[in-house]
Amino acid sequence: MESSLPKLEDLRGAAHGLMRLQDVYNLHVESLVRGHFQQISDPVDFYKLSVSDMLSGDDCFLVGKVAYDLEDYYHSVLWFEEAVRLFRGTEWSPENEGTLEDALDHLAFSHFKTGNISHALSLSRELLLHDPMNRRVHFNVEKYEKLLNENLPATSSGLTLKRPDGIYLRTRNAYEQLCQTKGSQPKHFENPSLFCDYFTNGSPALFLQPIRREIISLQPYVVLFHGFVTQAEAKNIRKYAMPGLRRSVVASGMNQATAEYRISKSAWLKESAHEVVGKLDQRITLVTGLNVQPPYAEYLQVVNYGIGGHYEPHFDHATSDSSPLYRLKTGNRVATIMIYLSPVQAGGSTAFIYANFSVPVVQNAALFWWNLHKNGQGNVDTLHAGCPVIVGNKWGMFKNKNFHKVTCTAVTNIVHPKIIILSSSTHSPLVQILFKFFSYVQHNRTYTEEWWKPLLYILYFDLYNGCQWLLFFNILQKILFCLHPKKETHKSLELF
Ligand SMILES: O=C(O)CCC(=O)C(=O)O
Ligand SMILES: [Fe+2]
């Protein structure tokens, strides 16, 4: 049983999670510990739990201690203040790690470190009432009195605490603002090009039961497909993923590692795990037109965020050549679809920072967006984040569509030394056909100077869609037509 119990890392993680909620949502610590979610700027409950267990003085002491050990006195002051308040009003319990004296001691020192000497002095004096023989505190009192007598400018009690910058987050304000505003996408009357419709994507499979599509943004293109999964499917997926859940990782240089900026658990689901996985792949193909079966895309990834769980602003696509995505030869991520598998009581929106909107968690809906521009370059407007979960348990499922195993194949021995083909692999059907095409062209010497232009279209097409043969042959026909405008194209096709 011991292995399933929380460890010290989990306890510290919980403290960081609480401080994250406090910061991102600008919450009052005093009301937060009572289960009321009130913003400092607007002290009305924006979420209220129906039943809640209050945090104890000892809980607050622990949170403060985590901050204090990191020399983050902004947070330690706020949490020790709460600990002192709660310790004062309750009997000490033998299960507690800290005491009122400990809290006073740490709070006094935190105030000293933030320049609030008068508070440090009064708290130290109070501490001496409980522990009159404490020589260290006597010494501190003398030191604080001396500092106050010297009347240094930064010793007043009117100082405002400044939140630490931590890892400098350029987009922090915009990100937090979007998290605080639940569902801040422009409404249709603000932007008439945004609309909702019943969408079939021209697919016969959706004619009788079109999907409800909500266009959320055009630049970047982001849409929400409502009712994408059923309640039962979502429940089953959560169940299948549960045993495989592990702490989520992020790309770190050439490798993958856990990181404070992504706190969640995730599991990969292969098609063999359950038939629902294959069904979902098919459904994604229907609404997006993309072949998303591995290896044309990654496996389905199920993600679970607990309270305070989040994913700070990031891109889903690789932005550096050393990304593990390239080492895995999966190619860059063209598009992402994210299915919300559970409701979330508060928090947990998906925020698009530069595009300036956030999408609240809509149970069973799927959010789709393109990460790359059509030329294959990353779209910076897709910078996005998963806001911290305030109350509840957020489950999501992701599918990332890749350029299919993009590698560079230099076509050297063929016609045009300047051409480098980006393709799946030399074994892919596309490349096999291209090679045949090249040798045909080489043999017949009938190409024009610009013969290669249509090829780029094919490559581009293949990279986006895997191979969709019907359209592929259409394009091939066009190429042949360029080469032999006078010949009947269907005859040329026979050559292949
Ligand atoms: O949880 C979210 O809302 C976003 C998560 C995300 O962007 C990701 O996992 O890549
Ligand atoms: Fe993402």
PDB file of C-alpha atoms in Angstrom, residues 175-393:
ATOM      1  CA  TYR A 175      -2.050  33.963 -20.069  1.00  0.00           C
ATOM      2  CA  GLU A 176      -3.419  34.599 -16.592  1.00  0.00           C
ATOM      3  CA  GLN A 177      -5.955  37.084 -17.865  1.00  0.00           C
ATOM      4  CA  LEU A 178      -7.278  34.502 -20.327  1.00  0.00           C
ATOM      5  CA  CYS A 179      -7.436  31.800 -17.641  1.00  0.00           C
ATOM      6  CA  GLN A 180      -9.424  34.111 -15.383  1.00  0.00           C
ATOM      7  CA  THR A 181     -11.937  34.903 -18.093  1.00  0.00           C
ATOM      8  CA  LYS A 182     -13.773  31.689 -18.673  1.00  0.00           C
ATOM      9  CA  GLY A 183     -14.443  31.244 -22.381  1.00  0.00           C
ATOM     10  CA  SER A 184     -13.223  34.548 -23.713  1.00  0.00           C
ATOM     11  CA  GLN A 185     -13.512  33.888 -27.430  1.00  0.00           C
ATOM     12  CA  PRO A 186     -15.177  36.663 -29.444  1.00  0.00           C
ATOM     13  CA  LYS A 187     -18.880  36.161 -29.951  1.00  0.00           C
ATOM     14  CA  HIS A 188     -20.364  35.839 -33.427  1.00  0.00           C
ATOM     15  CA  PHE A 189     -21.765  39.358 -33.297  1.00  0.00           C
ATOM     16  CA  GLU A 190     -18.274  40.696 -32.611  1.00  0.00           C
ATOM     17  CA  ASN A 191     -16.842  38.763 -35.522  1.00  0.00           C
ATOM     18  CA  PRO A 192     -19.411  37.676 -38.105  1.00  0.00           C
ATOM     19  CA  SER A 193     -16.986  35.302 -39.813  1.00  0.00           C
ATOM     20  CA  LEU A 194     -17.274  33.040 -36.771  1.00  0.00           C
ATOM     21  CA  PHE A 195     -20.263  30.718 -36.910  1.00  0.00           C
ATOM     22  CA  CYS A 196     -21.715  27.373 -35.891  1.00  0.00           C
ATOM     23  CA  ASP A 197     -22.981  24.775 -38.337  1.00  0.00           C
ATOM     24  CA  TYR A 198     -23.883  21.157 -38.869  1.00  0.00           C
ATOM     25  CA  PHE A 199     -20.780  19.857 -40.562  1.00  0.00           C
ATOM     26  CA  THR A 200     -20.380  16.795 -42.789  1.00  0.00           C
ATOM     27  CA  ASN A 201     -17.022  17.575 -44.370  1.00  0.00           C
ATOM     28  CA  GLY A 202     -18.522  16.109 -47.528  1.00  0.00           C
ATOM     29  CA  SER A 203     -18.379  12.687 -45.977  1.00  0.00           C
ATOM     30  CA  PRO A 204     -21.283  10.278 -46.560  1.00  0.00           C
ATOM     31  CA  ALA A 205     -20.699   8.888 -43.083  1.00  0.00           C
ATOM     32  CA  LEU A 206     -21.759  12.205 -41.589  1.00  0.00           C
ATOM     33  CA  PHE A 207     -24.736  13.012 -43.855  1.00  0.00           C
ATOM     34  CA  LEU A 208     -27.312  11.540 -41.537  1.00  0.00           C
ATOM     35  CA  GLN A 209     -25.657  12.709 -38.373  1.00  0.00           C
ATOM     36  CA  PRO A 210     -23.589  15.830 -39.016  1.00  0.00           C
ATOM     37  CA  ILE A 211     -21.292  17.036 -36.290  1.00  0.00           C
ATOM     38  CA  ARG A 212     -21.956  20.329 -34.536  1.00  0.00           C
ATOM     39  CA  ARG A 213     -19.046  22.575 -35.439  1.00  0.00           C
ATOM     40  CA  GLU A 214     -18.235  25.882 -33.768  1.00  0.00           C
ATOM     41  CA  ILE A 215     -15.651  28.043 -35.530  1.00  0.00           C
ATOM     42  CA  ILE A 216     -13.799  29.636 -32.665  1.00  0.00           C
ATOM     43  CA  SER A 217     -11.018  31.402 -34.508  1.00  0.00           C
ATOM     44  CA  LEU A 218      -9.893  31.807 -38.095  1.00  0.00           C
ATOM     45  CA  GLN A 219      -6.317  32.898 -37.441  1.00  0.00           C
ATOM     46  CA  PRO A 220      -5.190  30.468 -36.190  1.00  0.00           C
ATOM     47  CA  TYR A 221      -7.912  28.145 -37.398  1.00  0.00           C
ATOM     48  CA  VAL A 222      -9.460  26.634 -34.249  1.00  0.00           C
ATOM     49  CA  VAL A 223     -12.758  24.768 -34.205  1.00  0.00           C
ATOM     50  CA  LEU A 224     -14.742  22.961 -31.553  1.00  0.00           C
ATOM     51  CA  PHE A 225     -16.662  19.825 -32.554  1.00  0.00           C
ATOM     52  CA  HIS A 226     -19.417  19.402 -29.995  1.00  0.00           C
ATOM     53  CA  GLY A 227     -20.514  15.915 -28.892  1.00  0.00           C
ATOM     54  CA  PHE A 228     -17.482  14.338 -30.508  1.00  0.00           C
ATOM     55  CA  VAL A 229     -17.504  11.385 -28.111  1.00  0.00           C
ATOM     56  CA  THR A 230     -20.327   9.850 -26.123  1.00  0.00           C
ATOM     57  CA  GLN A 231     -20.430   9.811 -22.369  1.00  0.00           C
ATOM     58  CA  ALA A 232     -19.811   6.052 -22.389  1.00  0.00           C
ATOM     59  CA  GLU A 233     -16.820   6.351 -24.745  1.00  0.00           C
ATOM     60  CA  ALA A 234     -15.262   9.036 -22.574  1.00  0.00           C
ATOM     61  CA  LYS A 235     -15.762   6.906 -19.481  1.00  0.00           C
ATOM     62  CA  ASN A 236     -14.227   3.846 -21.133  1.00  0.00           C
ATOM     63  CA  ILE A 237     -11.218   5.750 -22.393  1.00  0.00           C
ATOM     64  CA  ARG A 238     -10.568   7.108 -18.908  1.00  0.00           C
ATOM     65  CA  LYS A 239     -10.811   3.554 -17.588  1.00  0.00           C
ATOM     66  CA  TYR A 240      -8.423   2.068 -20.177  1.00  0.00           C
ATOM     67  CA  ALA A 241      -5.890   4.834 -19.694  1.00  0.00           C
ATOM     68  CA  MET A 242      -5.907   4.728 -15.893  1.00  0.00           C
ATOM     69  CA  PRO A 243      -3.350   1.899 -15.378  1.00  0.00           C
ATOM     70  CA  GLY A 244      -0.890   3.471 -17.839  1.00  0.00           C
ATOM     71  CA  LEU A 245      -0.933   7.005 -16.400  1.00  0.00           C
ATOM     72  CA  ARG A 246       2.531   8.379 -15.653  1.00  0.00           C
ATOM     73  CA  ARG A 247       3.835  11.875 -14.921  1.00  0.00           C
ATOM     74  CA  SER A 248       3.759  13.832 -18.206  1.00  0.00           C
ATOM     75  CA  VAL A 249       7.009  14.870 -19.833  1.00  0.00           C
ATOM     76  CA  VAL A 250       8.056  17.632 -22.197  1.00  0.00           C
ATOM     77  CA  ALA A 251      10.815  17.961 -24.783  1.00  0.00           C
ATOM     78  CA  SER A 252      14.018  18.994 -23.077  1.00  0.00           C
ATOM     79  CA  GLY A 253      16.831  19.543 -25.570  1.00  0.00           C
ATOM     80  CA  MET A 254      17.321  16.192 -27.235  1.00  0.00           C
ATOM     81  CA  ASN A 255      15.397  14.315 -24.538  1.00  0.00           C
ATOM     82  CA  GLN A 256      12.169  14.269 -22.615  1.00  0.00           C
ATOM     83  CA  ALA A 257      11.856  15.258 -18.971  1.00  0.00           C
ATOM     84  CA  THR A 258       9.305  16.203 -16.336  1.00  0.00           C
ATOM     85  CA  ALA A 259       8.852  19.951 -15.870  1.00  0.00           C
ATOM     86  CA  GLU A 260       7.098  22.324 -13.495  1.00  0.00           C
ATOM     87  CA  TYR A 261       5.408  24.008 -16.438  1.00  0.00           C
ATOM     88  CA  ARG A 262       3.495  20.844 -17.310  1.00  0.00           C
ATOM     89  CA  ILE A 263       1.849  19.116 -14.365  1.00  0.00           C
ATOM     90  CA  SER A 264      -0.366  16.212 -15.358  1.00  0.00           C
ATOM     91  CA  LYS A 265      -0.281  12.490 -15.946  1.00  0.00           C
ATOM     92  CA  SER A 266      -0.541  10.886 -19.343  1.00  0.00           C
ATOM     93  CA  ALA A 267      -0.891   7.518 -20.998  1.00  0.00           C
ATOM     94  CA  TRP A 268      -0.675   6.410 -24.626  1.00  0.00           C
ATOM     95  CA  LEU A 269      -3.464   4.287 -26.040  1.00  0.00           C
ATOM     96  CA  LYS A 270      -2.729   1.998 -28.969  1.00  0.00           C
ATOM     97  CA  GLU A 271      -5.426   0.741 -31.255  1.00  0.00           C
ATOM     98  CA  SER A 272      -4.994  -2.742 -29.833  1.00  0.00           C
ATOM     99  CA  ALA A 273      -5.954  -1.355 -26.393  1.00  0.00           C
ATOM    100  CA  HIS A 274      -9.619  -1.217 -27.347  1.00  0.00           C
ATOM    101  CA  GLU A 275     -11.775  -0.912 -30.422  1.00  0.00           C
ATOM    102  CA  VAL A 276     -12.891   2.577 -29.371  1.00  0.00           C
ATOM    103  CA  VAL A 277      -9.391   3.839 -30.224  1.00  0.00           C
ATOM    104  CA  GLY A 278      -9.733   2.783 -33.873  1.00  0.00           C
ATOM    105  CA  LYS A 279     -13.242   4.193 -33.993  1.00  0.00           C
ATOM    106  CA  LEU A 280     -12.002   7.547 -32.754  1.00  0.00           C
ATOM    107  CA  ASP A 281      -9.217   7.617 -35.313  1.00  0.00           C
ATOM    108  CA  GLN A 282     -11.855   7.096 -37.998  1.00  0.00           C
ATOM    109  CA  ARG A 283     -14.046   9.834 -36.571  1.00  0.00           C
ATOM    110  CA  ILE A 284     -11.120  12.270 -36.492  1.00  0.00           C
ATOM    111  CA  THR A 285     -10.442  11.430 -40.144  1.00  0.00           C
ATOM    112  CA  LEU A 286     -14.060  12.093 -41.021  1.00  0.00           C
ATOM    113  CA  VAL A 287     -14.156  15.587 -39.554  1.00  0.00           C
ATOM    114  CA  THR A 288     -10.616  16.677 -40.415  1.00  0.00           C
ATOM    115  CA  GLY A 289      -9.924  14.788 -43.633  1.00  0.00           C
ATOM    116  CA  LEU A 290      -6.589  13.705 -42.173  1.00  0.00           C
ATOM    117  CA  ASN A 291      -5.249  10.202 -42.010  1.00  0.00           C
ATOM    118  CA  VAL A 292      -4.473   9.907 -38.323  1.00  0.00           C
ATOM    119  CA  GLN A 293      -3.598   6.273 -38.002  1.00  0.00           C
ATOM    120  CA  PRO A 294      -0.064   5.682 -36.781  1.00  0.00           C
ATOM    121  CA  PRO A 295       2.487   6.126 -38.348  1.00  0.00           C
ATOM    122  CA  TYR A 296       0.747   9.090 -40.050  1.00  0.00           C
ATOM    123  CA  ALA A 297       0.045  10.492 -36.615  1.00  0.00           C
ATOM    124  CA  GLU A 298       0.971   9.808 -33.021  1.00  0.00           C
ATOM    125  CA  TYR A 299      -0.922   7.434 -30.773  1.00  0.00           C
ATOM    126  CA  LEU A 300      -3.819   8.783 -28.781  1.00  0.00           C
ATOM    127  CA  GLN A 301      -2.573  10.353 -25.607  1.00  0.00           C
ATOM    128  CA  VAL A 302      -4.847  10.552 -22.575  1.00  0.00           C
ATOM    129  CA  VAL A 303      -4.026  13.298 -20.094  1.00  0.00           C
ATOM    130  CA  ASN A 304      -5.276  13.773 -16.562  1.00  0.00           C
ATOM    131  CA  TYR A 305      -4.879  16.993 -14.575  1.00  0.00           C
ATOM    132  CA  GLY A 306      -5.592  17.163 -10.847  1.00  0.00           C
ATOM    133  CA  ILE A 307      -6.173  20.330  -8.836  1.00  0.00           C
ATOM    134  CA  GLY A 308      -3.469  22.851  -9.755  1.00  0.00           C
ATOM    135  CA  GLY A 309      -2.523  20.724 -12.800  1.00  0.00           C
ATOM    136  CA  HIS A 310      -1.668  22.857 -15.836  1.00  0.00           C
ATOM    137  CA  TYR A 311       0.363  23.244 -19.000  1.00  0.00           C
ATOM    138  CA  GLU A 312       1.920  26.672 -19.391  1.00  0.00           C
ATOM    139  CA  PRO A 313       2.070  28.398 -22.786  1.00  0.00           C
ATOM    140  CA  HIS A 314       3.775  26.218 -25.364  1.00  0.00           C
ATOM    141  CA  PHE A 315       3.662  25.109 -28.984  1.00  0.00           C
ATOM    142  CA  ASP A 316       2.682  21.588 -29.895  1.00  0.00           C
ATOM    143  CA  HIS A 317       4.975  21.674 -32.915  1.00  0.00           C
ATOM    144  CA  ALA A 318       8.739  21.517 -32.697  1.00  0.00           C
ATOM    145  CA  THR A 319      10.444  24.886 -32.930  1.00  0.00           C
ATOM    146  CA  SER A 320      14.011  23.624 -32.971  1.00  0.00           C
ATOM    147  CA  ASP A 321      15.788  21.147 -35.176  1.00  0.00           C
ATOM    148  CA  SER A 322      17.042  19.241 -32.143  1.00  0.00           C
ATOM    149  CA  SER A 323      13.522  18.405 -30.984  1.00  0.00           C
ATOM    150  CA  PRO A 324      12.995  14.722 -30.081  1.00  0.00           C
ATOM    151  CA  LEU A 325      10.180  14.778 -32.647  1.00  0.00           C
ATOM    152  CA  TYR A 326      12.769  14.757 -35.393  1.00  0.00           C
ATOM    153  CA  ARG A 327      14.875  12.083 -33.753  1.00  0.00           C
ATOM    154  CA  LEU A 328      11.810   9.857 -33.576  1.00  0.00           C
ATOM    155  CA  LYS A 329      11.442  10.554 -37.292  1.00  0.00           C
ATOM    156  CA  THR A 330       7.785  11.297 -36.784  1.00  0.00           C
ATOM    157  CA  GLY A 331       8.063  14.700 -38.408  1.00  0.00           C
ATOM    158  CA  ASN A 332       6.622  17.923 -37.101  1.00  0.00           C
ATOM    159  CA  ARG A 333       3.092  18.166 -35.727  1.00  0.00           C
ATOM    160  CA  VAL A 334       0.786  19.548 -38.354  1.00  0.00           C
ATOM    161  CA  ALA A 335      -2.396  19.621 -36.293  1.00  0.00           C
ATOM    162  CA  THR A 336      -3.736  18.788 -32.852  1.00  0.00           C
ATOM    163  CA  ILE A 337      -7.133  17.541 -31.815  1.00  0.00           C
ATOM    164  CA  MET A 338      -7.958  17.533 -28.145  1.00  0.00           C
ATOM    165  CA  ILE A 339     -11.059  15.845 -26.783  1.00  0.00           C
ATOM    166  CA  TYR A 340     -12.388  16.866 -23.379  1.00  0.00           C
ATOM    167  CA  LEU A 341     -13.260  13.623 -21.604  1.00  0.00           C
ATOM    168  CA  SER A 342     -14.692  15.093 -18.420  1.00  0.00           C
ATOM    169  CA  PRO A 343     -16.300  18.248 -17.142  1.00  0.00           C
ATOM    170  CA  VAL A 344     -14.271  20.514 -14.857  1.00  0.00           C
ATOM    171  CA  GLN A 345     -16.040  22.436 -12.103  1.00  0.00           C
ATOM    172  CA  ALA A 346     -13.681  25.427 -12.209  1.00  0.00           C
ATOM    173  CA  GLY A 347     -10.561  26.376 -14.166  1.00  0.00           C
ATOM    174  CA  GLY A 348      -8.853  24.238 -16.800  1.00  0.00           C
ATOM    175  CA  SER A 349      -9.695  26.306 -19.917  1.00  0.00           C
ATOM    176  CA  THR A 350      -7.484  26.055 -22.969  1.00  0.00           C
ATOM    177  CA  ALA A 351      -6.017  29.497 -23.626  1.00  0.00           C
ATOM    178  CA  PHE A 352      -4.568  30.730 -26.940  1.00  0.00           C
ATOM    179  CA  ILE A 353      -2.282  33.473 -25.794  1.00  0.00           C
ATOM    180  CA  TYR A 354      -1.356  35.482 -28.887  1.00  0.00           C
ATOM    181  CA  ALA A 355      -4.715  34.842 -30.511  1.00  0.00           C
ATOM    182  CA  ASN A 356      -6.285  36.203 -27.300  1.00  0.00           C
ATOM    183  CA  PHE A 357      -9.081  33.770 -26.536  1.00  0.00           C
ATOM    184  CA  SER A 358      -9.700  30.861 -24.198  1.00  0.00           C
ATOM    185  CA  VAL A 359     -11.969  27.875 -24.606  1.00  0.00           C
ATOM    186  CA  PRO A 360     -13.667  26.502 -21.502  1.00  0.00           C
ATOM    187  CA  VAL A 361     -13.731  22.751 -20.999  1.00  0.00           C
ATOM    188  CA  VAL A 362     -16.798  21.479 -22.888  1.00  0.00           C
ATOM    189  CA  GLN A 363     -17.356  17.874 -21.918  1.00  0.00           C
ATOM    190  CA  ASN A 364     -17.201  15.424 -24.864  1.00  0.00           C
ATOM    191  CA  ALA A 365     -16.254  18.137 -27.359  1.00  0.00           C
ATOM    192  CA  ALA A 366     -13.093  18.107 -29.480  1.00  0.00           C
ATOM    193  CA  LEU A 367     -10.943  21.150 -30.108  1.00  0.00           C
ATOM    194  CA  PHE A 368      -9.012  21.109 -33.386  1.00  0.00           C
ATOM    195  CA  TRP A 369      -6.329  23.429 -34.678  1.00  0.00           C
ATOM    196  CA  TRP A 370      -3.530  23.536 -37.252  1.00  0.00           C
ATOM    197  CA  ASN A 371      -0.098  24.038 -35.710  1.00  0.00           C
ATOM    198  CA  LEU A 372       1.705  24.663 -38.973  1.00  0.00           C
ATOM    199  CA  HIS A 373       1.120  27.012 -41.838  1.00  0.00           C
ATOM    200  CA  LYS A 374       0.539  25.455 -45.215  1.00  0.00           C
ATOM    201  CA  ASN A 375       4.188  25.938 -46.086  1.00  0.00           C
ATOM    202  CA  GLY A 376       5.112  23.702 -43.156  1.00  0.00           C
ATOM    203  CA  GLN A 377       6.350  26.501 -40.909  1.00  0.00           C
ATOM    204  CA  GLY A 378       5.131  26.777 -37.329  1.00  0.00           C
ATOM    205  CA  ASN A 379       2.260  29.179 -36.713  1.00  0.00           C
ATOM    206  CA  VAL A 380       3.252  31.319 -33.723  1.00  0.00           C
ATOM    207  CA  ASP A 381      -0.371  32.279 -33.203  1.00  0.00           C
ATOM    208  CA  THR A 382      -0.999  28.756 -31.885  1.00  0.00           C
ATOM    209  CA  LEU A 383       0.846  29.450 -28.628  1.00  0.00           C
ATOM    210  CA  HIS A 384      -1.558  27.880 -26.134  1.00  0.00           C
ATOM    211  CA  ALA A 385      -1.866  26.581 -22.583  1.00  0.00           C
ATOM    212  CA  GLY A 386      -3.973  24.416 -20.301  1.00  0.00           C
ATOM    213  CA  CYS A 387      -5.001  26.685 -17.405  1.00  0.00           C
ATOM    214  CA  PRO A 388      -4.685  25.261 -13.878  1.00  0.00           C
ATOM    215  CA  VAL A 389      -7.645  23.228 -12.651  1.00  0.00           C
ATOM    216  CA  ILE A 390      -9.218  24.940  -9.644  1.00  0.00           C
ATOM    217  CA  VAL A 391     -11.834  22.355  -8.740  1.00  0.00           C
ATOM    218  CA  GLY A 392     -12.336  18.947 -10.320  1.00  0.00           C
ATOM    219  CA  ASN A 393     -10.387  16.524 -12.384  1.00  0.00           C
TER     220      ASN A 393
END
